[in-house]
Coordinates of C-alpha atoms in Angstrom, one line a residue:
Chain A
M27 CA -16.4 27.6 -3.3
G28 CA -14.1 30.1 -1.7
R29 CA -15.3 29.2 1.8
F30 CA -14.8 25.5 1.0
V31 CA -11.3 26.1 -0.1
A32 CA -10.6 28.2 3.0
R33 CA -12.0 25.5 5.2
R34 CA -9.9 22.8 3.5
L35 CA -6.8 24.9 3.8
L36 CA -7.4 25.4 7.5
Q37 CA -7.9 21.6 7.9
M38 CA -4.5 21.0 6.2
I39 CA -2.6 22.9 8.9
P40 CA -2.9 20.2 11.6
V41 CA -2.1 17.5 9.1
F42 CA 0.9 19.3 7.8
I43 CA 2.2 20.0 11.3
G44 CA 1.5 16.4 12.4
T45 CA 3.2 14.8 9.4
T46 CA 6.3 17.0 9.6
L47 CA 6.5 16.5 13.4
L48 CA 6.2 12.7 12.9
I49 CA 9.0 12.6 10.3
F50 CA 11.1 15.0 12.4
L51 CA 10.8 12.9 15.6
M52 CA 11.6 9.8 13.7
V53 CA 14.6 11.2 12.1
Y54 CA 16.1 12.9 15.1
S55 CA 15.3 10.5 17.8
L56 CA 17.0 7.7 16.0
P57 CA 20.1 6.3 17.6
G58 CA 23.3 7.2 15.9
D59 CA 25.1 10.5 16.1
P60 CA 25.4 12.4 12.8
V61 CA 28.0 14.9 14.3
K62 CA 30.3 12.0 15.5
A63 CA 29.8 10.4 12.1
M64 CA 31.4 13.5 10.5
F65 CA 34.7 12.6 12.1
G66 CA 34.7 9.2 10.6
S67 CA 37.1 6.8 12.4
K68 CA 39.1 9.7 14.0
A69 CA 38.7 10.6 17.6
A70 CA 36.4 13.6 17.8
D71 CA 37.6 16.7 19.6
P72 CA 34.9 17.4 22.2
A73 CA 35.0 21.1 21.8
T74 CA 34.5 20.9 18.1
V75 CA 31.7 18.4 18.6
A76 CA 30.0 20.7 21.1
K77 CA 30.3 23.6 18.7
L78 CA 28.9 21.7 15.7
R79 CA 26.1 20.4 17.9
H80 CA 25.3 24.0 18.9
D81 CA 25.6 25.2 15.2
Y82 CA 23.0 22.6 14.1
G83 CA 20.9 23.2 17.1
L84 CA 21.2 19.5 18.2
D85 CA 21.9 20.5 21.8
K86 CA 18.4 21.9 22.3
P87 CA 15.3 19.8 23.2
L88 CA 13.6 18.1 20.2
I89 CA 10.5 20.1 20.4
Q90 CA 12.5 23.4 20.4
Q91 CA 14.4 22.0 17.4
Y92 CA 11.2 21.3 15.6
W93 CA 9.8 24.8 16.4
D94 CA 13.0 26.4 15.1
Y95 CA 12.7 24.3 12.0
I96 CA 9.1 25.2 11.3
S97 CA 9.7 28.9 11.9
G98 CA 12.7 28.7 9.5
L99 CA 10.5 27.0 7.0
F100 CA 8.1 29.9 6.9
Q101 CA 11.0 32.1 5.9
G102 CA 11.9 29.7 3.1
D103 CA 14.8 28.2 5.1
F104 CA 15.1 24.5 4.9
G105 CA 18.2 24.4 7.0
Q106 CA 21.6 22.9 6.1
S107 CA 22.6 19.3 5.5
F108 CA 25.4 17.9 7.5
T109 CA 27.7 18.2 4.5
G110 CA 27.2 21.9 4.8
R111 CA 25.0 22.4 1.7
P112 CA 21.7 24.2 2.1
V113 CA 18.9 21.6 1.8
A114 CA 17.0 24.0 -0.4
D115 CA 19.9 23.8 -2.9
L116 CA 19.9 20.0 -2.9
M117 CA 16.2 20.1 -3.5
A118 CA 16.4 22.6 -6.3
D119 CA 18.7 20.1 -8.1
A120 CA 16.6 17.1 -7.5
F121 CA 13.0 18.3 -7.8
P122 CA 13.0 19.4 -11.5
V123 CA 14.3 16.0 -12.5
T124 CA 11.7 14.1 -10.5
I125 CA 8.9 16.4 -11.6
R126 CA 9.8 15.8 -15.2
L127 CA 9.9 12.0 -14.6
A128 CA 6.7 11.9 -12.5
L129 CA 4.7 14.1 -15.0
F130 CA 5.9 11.8 -17.8
A131 CA 4.8 8.7 -15.9
F132 CA 1.6 10.5 -15.0
A133 CA 0.8 11.3 -18.6
I134 CA 1.4 7.7 -19.6
E135 CA -1.0 6.3 -16.9
L136 CA -3.6 9.0 -17.7
V137 CA -3.7 8.3 -21.4
V138 CA -3.0 4.6 -21.6
G139 CA -4.7 3.7 -18.3
I140 CA -8.0 5.5 -18.9
G141 CA -7.9 4.6 -22.6
L142 CA -7.5 0.9 -21.9
G143 CA -10.0 1.1 -19.0
V144 CA -12.7 2.7 -21.1
L145 CA -12.1 0.3 -24.0
T146 CA -12.3 -2.8 -21.8
G147 CA -15.1 -1.4 -19.7
L148 CA -17.3 -1.0 -22.9
R149 CA -16.4 -4.4 -24.2
R150 CA -16.5 -6.5 -21.1
G151 CA -15.6 -10.2 -21.5
K152 CA -14.2 -9.7 -24.9
F153 CA -10.8 -10.8 -26.1
L154 CA -9.1 -7.4 -25.5
D155 CA -10.6 -7.3 -22.0
Q156 CA -9.2 -10.7 -21.1
V157 CA -5.7 -9.7 -22.4
V158 CA -5.7 -6.4 -20.6
L159 CA -6.9 -8.1 -17.4
I160 CA -4.1 -10.6 -17.4
F161 CA -1.6 -7.9 -18.2
T162 CA -2.7 -5.8 -15.2
L163 CA -2.5 -8.8 -12.9
I164 CA 1.0 -9.6 -14.0
V165 CA 2.1 -5.9 -13.6
V166 CA 0.6 -5.7 -10.2
S167 CA 2.2 -8.8 -8.9
I168 CA 5.8 -8.2 -10.2
P169 CA 7.6 -5.9 -7.8
V170 CA 8.9 -2.7 -9.4
F171 CA 12.6 -3.6 -8.6
V172 CA 12.3 -6.8 -10.6
L173 CA 10.4 -5.2 -13.4
G174 CA 12.9 -2.3 -13.5
N175 CA 16.0 -4.6 -13.5
L176 CA 14.5 -6.8 -16.2
A177 CA 13.4 -3.9 -18.4
Q178 CA 16.8 -2.3 -18.1
F179 CA 18.5 -5.6 -18.9
V180 CA 16.4 -6.7 -21.8
I181 CA 15.5 -3.4 -23.5
G182 CA 18.6 -1.4 -22.5
V183 CA 21.4 -3.9 -22.5
K184 CA 20.4 -6.7 -24.8
W185 CA 18.3 -4.9 -27.4
K186 CA 20.1 -1.6 -27.0
L187 CA 16.9 0.3 -27.8
V188 CA 17.5 2.9 -25.1
T189 CA 20.3 3.8 -22.9
P190 CA 20.3 1.5 -19.8
T191 CA 20.8 4.4 -17.4
V192 CA 19.9 8.0 -17.6
R193 CA 22.9 10.0 -18.5
D194 CA 21.2 13.3 -19.1
S195 CA 18.0 13.9 -17.3
Q196 CA 17.1 16.8 -19.7
D197 CA 16.8 14.3 -22.6
L198 CA 13.3 13.0 -22.5
S199 CA 14.1 10.0 -24.7
Q200 CA 16.3 8.7 -21.9
L201 CA 13.5 9.1 -19.5
I202 CA 11.1 6.9 -21.5
L203 CA 12.0 3.6 -19.9
P204 CA 12.1 4.8 -16.3
A205 CA 8.9 6.6 -16.8
V206 CA 7.2 3.5 -18.2
V207 CA 8.5 1.4 -15.3
L208 CA 7.4 4.0 -12.8
A209 CA 4.0 4.3 -14.4
L210 CA 3.1 0.6 -14.9
L211 CA 1.9 -0.3 -11.4
S212 CA -0.5 2.7 -11.2
L213 CA -1.4 2.2 -14.8
A214 CA -2.7 -1.2 -13.9
Y215 CA -4.8 0.2 -11.1
V216 CA -6.1 3.0 -13.2
T217 CA -7.1 0.6 -15.9
R218 CA -8.9 -1.7 -13.5
L219 CA -10.6 1.1 -11.7
T220 CA -11.8 2.8 -14.9
R221 CA -13.0 -0.6 -16.4
T222 CA -15.1 -1.3 -13.2
T223 CA -16.7 2.1 -13.1
V224 CA -17.4 2.3 -16.8
A225 CA -18.9 -1.1 -16.8
E226 CA -21.1 -0.2 -13.7
N227 CA -22.2 3.2 -15.1
L228 CA -23.0 1.7 -18.5
R229 CA -26.1 0.1 -16.8
A230 CA -27.2 3.3 -15.2
D231 CA -30.5 4.9 -16.0
Y232 CA -29.1 8.2 -17.3
I233 CA -27.1 6.3 -19.9
R234 CA -30.3 4.5 -21.1
T235 CA -32.0 7.9 -21.2
A236 CA -29.2 9.4 -23.2
V237 CA -29.3 6.6 -25.7
A238 CA -33.1 6.7 -25.9
K239 CA -33.2 10.3 -26.7
G240 CA -31.1 9.6 -29.7
L241 CA -27.7 11.1 -28.7
P242 CA -24.9 9.9 -30.8
R243 CA -22.8 7.2 -29.1
R244 CA -19.7 9.4 -29.1
R245 CA -21.6 11.9 -26.9
V246 CA -23.1 9.3 -24.6
V247 CA -19.7 7.8 -23.9
G248 CA -17.6 10.9 -24.1
V249 CA -19.7 13.1 -22.0
H250 CA -22.4 11.2 -20.0
L251 CA -20.4 8.1 -19.2
M252 CA -16.9 9.5 -18.8
R253 CA -17.8 12.4 -16.5
N254 CA -19.4 10.1 -14.0
S255 CA -16.9 7.3 -14.4
L256 CA -13.9 9.4 -13.8
I257 CA -14.7 10.4 -10.2
P258 CA -13.0 7.4 -8.5
V259 CA -10.2 7.5 -11.1
V260 CA -9.5 11.1 -10.4
T261 CA -9.4 10.3 -6.7
F262 CA -6.7 7.7 -7.3
L263 CA -4.7 9.8 -9.7
G264 CA -4.7 12.7 -7.3
T265 CA -3.0 10.8 -4.5
D266 CA -0.8 9.0 -7.1
L267 CA 1.0 12.1 -8.2
G268 CA 2.5 12.5 -4.8
M269 CA 3.4 8.8 -4.7
L270 CA 5.1 9.0 -8.0
M271 CA 7.3 11.8 -6.8
G272 CA 8.3 10.2 -3.4
G273 CA 7.8 6.6 -4.4
A274 CA 10.4 6.7 -7.2
I275 CA 13.1 5.5 -4.8
V276 CA 13.5 2.2 -6.5
T277 CA 13.1 3.2 -10.1
E278 CA 15.4 6.2 -9.8
G279 CA 18.0 4.0 -8.1
I280 CA 17.9 1.4 -10.9
F281 CA 18.1 3.9 -13.8
N282 CA 20.4 6.3 -12.0
V283 CA 18.1 9.3 -12.1
P284 CA 19.5 12.1 -9.9
G285 CA 16.0 12.9 -8.6
V286 CA 14.2 13.2 -5.2
G287 CA 13.9 9.4 -4.7
N288 CA 17.7 9.0 -5.0
T289 CA 18.4 12.0 -2.9
L290 CA 16.0 10.8 -0.2
Y291 CA 17.4 7.2 -0.2
Q292 CA 21.0 8.5 0.2
A293 CA 19.9 10.8 2.9
V294 CA 18.2 8.1 4.9
I295 CA 21.1 5.7 4.5
T296 CA 23.6 8.3 5.7
S297 CA 21.3 9.7 8.4
E298 CA 21.2 13.1 6.8
G299 CA 18.3 14.3 9.0
P300 CA 17.8 17.8 7.6
T301 CA 17.6 16.5 4.0
V302 CA 15.1 13.8 4.9
V303 CA 12.9 16.2 6.8
G304 CA 13.1 18.8 4.0
V305 CA 12.2 16.5 1.2
V306 CA 9.4 14.8 3.1
T307 CA 8.0 18.2 4.0
V308 CA 7.8 19.2 0.3
L309 CA 6.3 15.8 -0.6
V310 CA 3.6 16.2 2.1
L311 CA 2.7 19.6 0.7
V312 CA 2.4 18.1 -2.8
Y313 CA 0.2 15.4 -1.3
L314 CA -2.0 17.9 0.5
V315 CA -2.4 20.2 -2.4
S316 CA -3.2 17.4 -4.9
S317 CA -5.9 16.0 -2.6
L318 CA -7.4 19.5 -2.5
V319 CA -7.4 19.7 -6.3
V320 CA -9.1 16.3 -6.4
D321 CA -11.9 17.6 -4.2
L322 CA -12.3 20.6 -6.4
L323 CA -12.4 18.4 -9.5
Y324 CA -15.3 16.4 -8.1
A325 CA -17.5 19.5 -8.6
V326 CA -16.3 19.8 -12.2
L327 CA -17.1 16.2 -12.9
D328 CA -20.3 15.6 -11.0
P329 CA -22.9 18.4 -11.4
R330 CA -24.6 17.2 -8.3
I331 CA -21.6 18.1 -6.2
R332 CA -21.5 21.8 -5.4
Y333 CA -19.4 23.5 -2.8
A334 CA -21.1 26.4 -1.2
Chain B
M18 CA -17.0 -13.6 26.4
P19 CA -20.1 -11.8 25.3
D20 CA -21.3 -15.2 24.1
N21 CA -21.5 -16.6 27.7
K22 CA -23.2 -13.5 29.0
S23 CA -26.0 -13.3 26.4
P24 CA -28.6 -15.6 28.0
Q25 CA -28.6 -13.6 31.1
V26 CA -28.4 -10.1 29.6
T27 CA -31.0 -10.4 26.9
P28 CA -34.1 -11.4 28.8
S29 CA -33.5 -8.8 31.5
S30 CA -33.0 -6.1 29.0
V31 CA -36.2 -7.0 27.2
A32 CA -38.0 -6.8 30.4
G33 CA -36.3 -3.6 31.5
A34 CA -36.1 -1.6 28.4
G35 CA -39.3 -2.8 26.8
P36 CA -41.9 -1.2 29.1
A37 CA -39.9 2.0 29.3
V38 CA -40.2 2.4 25.6
T39 CA -43.8 1.4 25.5
G40 CA -44.8 4.2 27.8
G41 CA -44.0 6.9 25.4
L42 CA -45.2 5.3 22.2
A43 CA -48.4 4.2 20.5
D44 CA -49.2 0.6 21.0
T45 CA -48.5 -0.6 17.4
A46 CA -45.2 1.1 17.4
A47 CA -44.4 -0.4 20.8
A48 CA -45.3 -3.8 19.4
G49 CA -43.0 -3.1 16.5
V50 CA -40.2 -2.1 18.8
A51 CA -40.8 -5.2 21.0
V52 CA -40.8 -7.5 18.0
A53 CA -37.6 -5.9 16.7
A54 CA -36.2 -6.1 20.2
E55 CA -37.1 -9.7 20.5
L56 CA -35.5 -10.4 17.1
A57 CA -32.4 -8.5 18.1
A58 CA -32.4 -10.3 21.5
G59 CA -32.7 -13.7 19.8
T60 CA -30.1 -12.7 17.4
D61 CA -27.6 -12.4 20.1
K62 CA -27.7 -16.0 21.1
Q63 CA -28.5 -18.0 18.0
T64 CA -29.8 -16.1 15.0
S65 CA -26.8 -13.7 14.9
T66 CA -24.3 -16.6 14.7
E67 CA -26.6 -18.4 12.3
K68 CA -26.9 -15.3 10.2
A69 CA -23.2 -14.7 10.3
R70 CA -22.7 -18.2 9.4
S71 CA -25.1 -18.1 6.6
L72 CA -23.4 -15.0 5.1
G73 CA -20.2 -17.0 5.5
Q74 CA -21.8 -20.0 3.9
D75 CA -23.1 -17.9 1.1
A76 CA -19.7 -16.6 0.5
W77 CA -18.2 -20.0 0.7
R78 CA -20.7 -21.4 -1.8
E79 CA -19.8 -18.6 -4.1
L80 CA -16.1 -19.1 -3.5
R81 CA -16.2 -22.8 -4.3
R82 CA -17.5 -22.1 -7.8
S83 CA -14.6 -19.7 -8.6
W84 CA -11.6 -21.1 -10.4
L85 CA -9.7 -18.1 -9.2
F86 CA -10.2 -19.1 -5.6
W87 CA -9.0 -22.7 -6.3
A88 CA -6.0 -21.7 -8.3
S89 CA -4.8 -19.1 -5.8
G90 CA -5.8 -21.4 -2.9
I91 CA -3.7 -24.3 -4.1
L92 CA -0.8 -22.0 -4.9
L93 CA -1.0 -20.5 -1.4
V94 CA -1.2 -23.9 0.4
L95 CA 2.0 -24.9 -1.5
L96 CA 3.7 -21.7 -0.5
I97 CA 2.6 -22.0 3.1
L98 CA 3.8 -25.6 3.3
M99 CA 7.1 -24.2 1.9
A100 CA 7.3 -21.6 4.6
A101 CA 6.4 -23.9 7.4
W102 CA 8.4 -27.0 6.5
P103 CA 11.0 -26.1 3.8
T104 CA 12.7 -29.4 4.3
L105 CA 9.7 -31.1 2.7
F106 CA 10.9 -29.6 -0.5
T107 CA 14.6 -29.7 -0.3
D108 CA 17.2 -31.1 2.1
V109 CA 19.9 -28.8 0.9
D110 CA 21.2 -26.2 3.3
P111 CA 20.5 -22.8 1.8
R112 CA 23.5 -21.3 3.4
Q113 CA 25.9 -24.0 2.2
A114 CA 28.2 -22.3 -0.3
D115 CA 30.6 -24.0 -2.7
L116 CA 32.2 -21.2 -4.6
R117 CA 34.8 -23.4 -6.4
N118 CA 32.4 -25.8 -8.0
H119 CA 29.2 -23.9 -8.4
Y120 CA 29.9 -20.2 -9.0
L121 CA 26.8 -19.1 -11.0
T122 CA 26.3 -22.4 -12.6
G123 CA 23.1 -22.5 -14.7
P124 CA 19.9 -24.3 -13.9
Q125 CA 19.4 -28.0 -14.8
W126 CA 15.7 -28.1 -15.6
S127 CA 15.4 -31.8 -15.6
H128 CA 16.9 -32.3 -12.1
F129 CA 13.6 -31.8 -10.3
F130 CA 13.8 -30.9 -6.6
Q131 CA 17.6 -31.3 -6.6
A132 CA 20.1 -28.7 -5.4
D133 CA 21.0 -27.7 -9.0
W134 CA 17.5 -27.5 -10.3
F135 CA 17.5 -23.7 -10.4
G136 CA 21.3 -23.5 -10.6
Y137 CA 23.6 -21.8 -8.2
N138 CA 24.1 -18.1 -7.2
V139 CA 27.2 -16.0 -7.1
Q140 CA 28.2 -17.5 -3.7
G141 CA 27.8 -21.0 -5.0
Q142 CA 24.6 -21.6 -3.0
S143 CA 21.7 -23.6 -4.4
V144 CA 19.1 -21.2 -5.8
Y145 CA 16.4 -23.8 -5.4
A146 CA 17.1 -24.3 -1.7
R147 CA 17.3 -20.6 -1.1
T148 CA 14.1 -20.0 -3.0
V149 CA 12.3 -22.6 -0.9
H150 CA 13.7 -21.3 2.4
G151 CA 13.1 -17.7 1.4
A152 CA 9.3 -18.3 1.4
R153 CA 9.1 -18.2 5.2
A154 CA 10.3 -14.6 5.7
S155 CA 7.9 -13.3 3.0
I156 CA 4.9 -15.2 4.2
I157 CA 5.4 -14.4 7.9
V158 CA 5.9 -10.7 7.3
G159 CA 2.9 -10.6 4.9
V160 CA 0.5 -12.4 7.3
C161 CA 1.7 -10.8 10.5
V162 CA 1.5 -7.2 9.0
T163 CA -1.9 -7.9 7.7
L164 CA -3.1 -9.2 11.1
A165 CA -1.6 -6.3 12.9
V166 CA -2.8 -3.7 10.5
T167 CA -6.3 -5.1 10.6
L168 CA -6.3 -5.0 14.4
V169 CA -4.8 -1.5 14.8
G170 CA -6.7 0.0 11.8
G171 CA -9.9 -1.8 12.8
I172 CA -9.8 -0.5 16.4
V173 CA -9.0 3.1 15.3
G174 CA -11.7 3.0 12.6
M175 CA -14.3 1.6 14.9
L176 CA -13.7 4.1 17.7
A177 CA -13.7 7.0 15.2
G178 CA -16.8 5.8 13.4
Y179 CA -18.9 4.8 16.4
F180 CA -18.2 7.5 18.8
G181 CA -17.8 10.4 16.4
G182 CA -17.3 13.9 17.8
W183 CA -13.9 15.0 19.0
L184 CA -12.5 11.4 19.1
D185 CA -13.4 11.0 15.4
T186 CA -11.7 14.4 14.6
V187 CA -8.5 13.4 16.5
L188 CA -8.3 9.9 15.1
S189 CA -9.2 11.0 11.5
R190 CA -6.5 13.7 11.6
L191 CA -4.1 11.1 13.0
T192 CA -4.9 8.9 10.0
D193 CA -4.4 11.8 7.6
V194 CA -1.0 12.5 9.2
F195 CA 0.2 8.9 8.7
F196 CA -1.3 8.9 5.2
G197 CA 1.0 11.8 4.3
I198 CA 4.0 9.4 4.5
P199 CA 4.1 6.6 1.9
L200 CA 4.6 3.1 3.3
L201 CA 7.9 2.5 1.7
L202 CA 9.3 5.9 2.8
G203 CA 8.1 5.5 6.4
G204 CA 9.5 1.9 6.5
L205 CA 12.8 3.2 5.3
V206 CA 13.2 5.9 7.9
L207 CA 11.9 3.8 10.7
L208 CA 14.0 0.7 9.9
Q209 CA 17.1 2.8 9.6
A210 CA 16.9 3.1 13.4
F211 CA 17.3 -0.6 13.9
T212 CA 20.8 -2.1 13.3
N213 CA 19.7 -5.6 14.1
R214 CA 16.7 -6.0 11.9
T215 CA 14.6 -9.2 12.1
I216 CA 11.2 -10.3 10.6
W217 CA 9.6 -8.7 13.6
T218 CA 11.2 -5.2 13.3
V219 CA 10.1 -5.2 9.6
T220 CA 6.6 -6.3 10.6
F221 CA 6.5 -3.4 13.2
A222 CA 7.6 -0.8 10.7
L223 CA 5.2 -1.9 8.0
T224 CA 2.3 -1.9 10.5
A225 CA 3.2 1.6 11.7
F226 CA 2.7 3.0 8.3
G227 CA 0.1 0.5 6.9
W228 CA -2.9 0.7 9.2
M229 CA -4.5 3.8 7.8
Q230 CA -6.4 2.2 4.8
I231 CA -8.2 -0.3 7.0
A232 CA -9.0 2.5 9.5
R233 CA -10.7 4.5 6.8
V234 CA -12.6 1.6 5.4
M235 CA -13.7 0.5 8.9
R236 CA -14.8 4.0 9.9
G237 CA -16.9 4.5 6.8
A238 CA -18.5 1.0 7.3
V239 CA -19.2 1.6 11.0
I240 CA -20.8 5.0 10.3
T241 CA -23.2 3.5 7.8
Q242 CA -24.0 0.6 10.1
K243 CA -24.4 2.5 13.4
E244 CA -27.7 4.1 12.4
A245 CA -29.2 0.8 11.3
D246 CA -32.4 -0.3 13.0
F247 CA -30.8 -3.4 14.5
V248 CA -28.3 -1.2 16.3
T249 CA -31.1 1.0 17.7
A250 CA -33.0 -2.0 18.7
A251 CA -30.0 -3.5 20.5
R252 CA -29.5 -0.1 22.3
A253 CA -33.1 0.1 23.3
L254 CA -32.7 -3.3 24.9
G255 CA -29.9 -1.9 27.0
A256 CA -27.0 -3.5 25.3
G257 CA -23.7 -2.0 26.3
T258 CA -21.4 -0.2 24.0
G259 CA -18.9 -3.0 23.8
R260 CA -21.7 -5.5 23.1
I261 CA -23.2 -3.3 20.3
L262 CA -19.8 -2.8 18.7
F263 CA -18.5 -6.4 18.8
R264 CA -21.7 -8.4 18.5
H265 CA -23.8 -6.3 16.3
I266 CA -21.7 -3.9 14.2
L267 CA -18.5 -5.9 13.8
P268 CA -20.0 -8.9 12.0
N269 CA -21.6 -6.5 9.5
V270 CA -18.6 -4.5 8.7
L271 CA -16.1 -7.3 8.5
G272 CA -16.7 -8.0 4.8
P273 CA -15.0 -4.9 3.3
V274 CA -12.2 -5.0 5.8
I275 CA -11.4 -8.6 5.0
V276 CA -11.3 -7.8 1.3
V277 CA -9.0 -4.8 1.7
A278 CA -6.8 -6.8 4.0
T279 CA -6.4 -9.8 1.7
I280 CA -5.6 -7.6 -1.3
A281 CA -3.1 -5.6 0.7
L282 CA -1.4 -8.7 1.9
G283 CA 0.4 -9.2 -1.4
G284 CA 1.4 -5.6 -1.3
Y285 CA 3.1 -6.0 2.1
I286 CA 5.1 -8.9 0.9
A287 CA 6.3 -6.8 -2.1
T288 CA 7.1 -4.0 0.2
E289 CA 9.2 -6.2 2.5
A290 CA 11.1 -7.5 -0.5
T291 CA 11.6 -3.9 -1.7
L292 CA 13.0 -2.9 1.7
S293 CA 15.3 -5.9 1.7
Y294 CA 16.3 -5.1 -1.8
L295 CA 17.2 -1.5 -0.8
G296 CA 19.4 -3.0 1.9
I297 CA 17.3 -1.7 4.8
G298 CA 14.9 -4.6 5.4
L299 CA 16.1 -8.1 6.3
K300 CA 19.8 -8.9 6.2
D301 CA 22.0 -11.6 4.9
P302 CA 21.9 -14.5 7.4
T303 CA 18.1 -14.4 7.0
V304 CA 17.2 -16.2 3.7
S305 CA 14.7 -14.0 1.9
W306 CA 13.6 -13.4 -1.7
G307 CA 14.3 -9.7 -1.4
V308 CA 17.8 -10.3 -0.1
D309 CA 18.6 -12.8 -2.9
I310 CA 17.2 -10.5 -5.6
S311 CA 19.3 -7.6 -4.3
A312 CA 22.4 -9.8 -4.1
S313 CA 22.0 -11.1 -7.6
Q314 CA 21.0 -8.0 -9.5
K315 CA 24.6 -7.1 -10.4
D316 CA 25.1 -10.5 -12.0
L317 CA 22.0 -10.2 -14.1
R318 CA 24.1 -10.6 -17.3
D319 CA 26.0 -13.7 -16.3
G320 CA 23.4 -15.5 -14.2
P321 CA 19.9 -14.2 -14.7
H322 CA 18.5 -17.4 -13.0
A323 CA 19.8 -16.3 -9.6
L324 CA 17.5 -13.3 -9.8
L325 CA 14.7 -14.7 -11.9
M326 CA 13.8 -17.6 -9.7
P327 CA 13.3 -15.8 -6.4
A328 CA 11.7 -12.9 -8.3
G329 CA 9.3 -15.4 -10.0
F330 CA 8.3 -17.0 -6.7
L331 CA 7.9 -13.5 -5.1
S332 CA 5.6 -12.4 -7.9
L333 CA 3.6 -15.7 -7.8
T334 CA 3.0 -15.2 -4.1
V335 CA 1.9 -11.6 -4.5
L336 CA -0.3 -12.7 -7.4
A337 CA -1.8 -15.5 -5.4
F338 CA -2.8 -13.2 -2.6
I339 CA -4.3 -10.6 -5.0
L340 CA -6.3 -13.3 -6.8
L341 CA -7.5 -14.6 -3.5
G342 CA -8.5 -11.1 -2.4
D343 CA -10.4 -10.7 -5.7
A344 CA -12.2 -14.0 -5.3
V345 CA -13.2 -13.1 -1.7
R346 CA -14.4 -9.7 -2.7
D347 CA -16.6 -11.2 -5.4
A348 CA -18.0 -13.7 -3.0
L349 CA -18.7 -11.2 -0.1
D350 CA -20.0 -8.3 -2.2
P351 CA -22.7 -9.4 -4.6
K352 CA -23.0 -5.8 -5.9
L353 CA -19.8 -6.2 -7.8
R354 CA -20.9 -9.3 -9.7

């Protein structure tokens, strides 16, 4: 187990370096000069431009810049945005909001998605199954920006059930609508995935054995069936947590949530290189760690999988 | 190209490789190998194509019986017609704006196929004409990204899966690296570099961050197939690497790749629209559903039709491709039935 974790951690290093390098190169080799942009329409004083360039290290070769960035990272320094604010500060504001929203959405898809999936998987072809199937198809095919705008308009503006935008991100009741909108797409996937694996495993020999030896239905479904059926679902959910945090660009924009997605979007639009690289670096870490956790969960779920 | 070569290659390889194998093996085993070889050799010219066709025929037979296939197929034919010849559906210019007379006027549901059928948008342009003309951008991006992704991902996956070793390590890590950046985010950052964005730049950006899934599926499928007996037989007959890959392995791994690609197609269309919605995909002179949805969202209260009609068509298109993908999967993979 320990050796497995160590090996996986070692394997993460090239991926981490590769991904940060990729995003770094993309952000900094783009045309457009962030230093010149600071001056707006005024003519830039060449000496000041040169000084600013030097301060941000933009006069060095790209690889050197990347090296400086990574070595700063290991000392907890995410650099400074072009507005002069440390990127770490920016992220300290944005991440708690997004983590709250993402965990809320994650909880919804976990409970509702797996619940609906198990129910429909056990009763395939019944009325509920058909309804849920159609519901998931609709959800998957309507893009999130349409869904978000409609939900905001109908539930927030017309019916006035919730506040249309998030005014206070500490207030969980204001986060309900954005969290549901954020969760819906993955919820549909989780439901369909759970339904398929439950229906498949229901025909497995070990289920017949469990029933034949007289175990109560609750135990057959709750322990024997669930443990095996959850493996693909856990795989999906693991990669999804990272997606929920980074992929909330649209949802956070619609509902005015001051989170990571919004920060990232603004940073991309305004060519705020240091902020983009910083946020993506953290998101990559989240993604890598959650895929490690998924691998470890396999062993918990499937007794046949053991990591030596 | 391999097709033309097969008559010359196969007999010589049977003659060449056959005896060499026989020398080291017991007679019965050799006979077995020979039979297998002969089968494999024959496969190259006729049986393989017949077999591939029969798998295709089998899938086709299955598809014909599925109402999902017909429903999504008819929908897609309509949408593709719309994308190819929008003037078949409307002769109104989608860029013609009459602000004074038509500012956000509502739909006239009984005026079929006329300019005011779906009403007018905030610029006084016909929503119906714009919806019809908007199909082209979405469908072209969706189809082109899918083709490009299948090609790039397919090649990477095949090389990694077949050759293994250090090439596999490098390519798999490369796949992991790209997997770390979500499609929408990668597209955002990459497209920000282009000030003059067209359908092709969007296609390029989505391909750059979309090929990984196909690569993984392809790699897995190739690894399971490359140890199969028919591959060993082909190799024993002296078939070259390219021949083994493209004539023997490829037809057998195409199924899952096609399924993943078809289902993903709808997703690419949705992502293109999302990028346009965020103001970083296609831009105004291009008529596209994403651009129109983005432009009309602030008038949702006064003229919801200007948002709902392009959004509805966008969703229908995505739905049609997903349903088609589902139908194809059911037809190609009997295990899932």
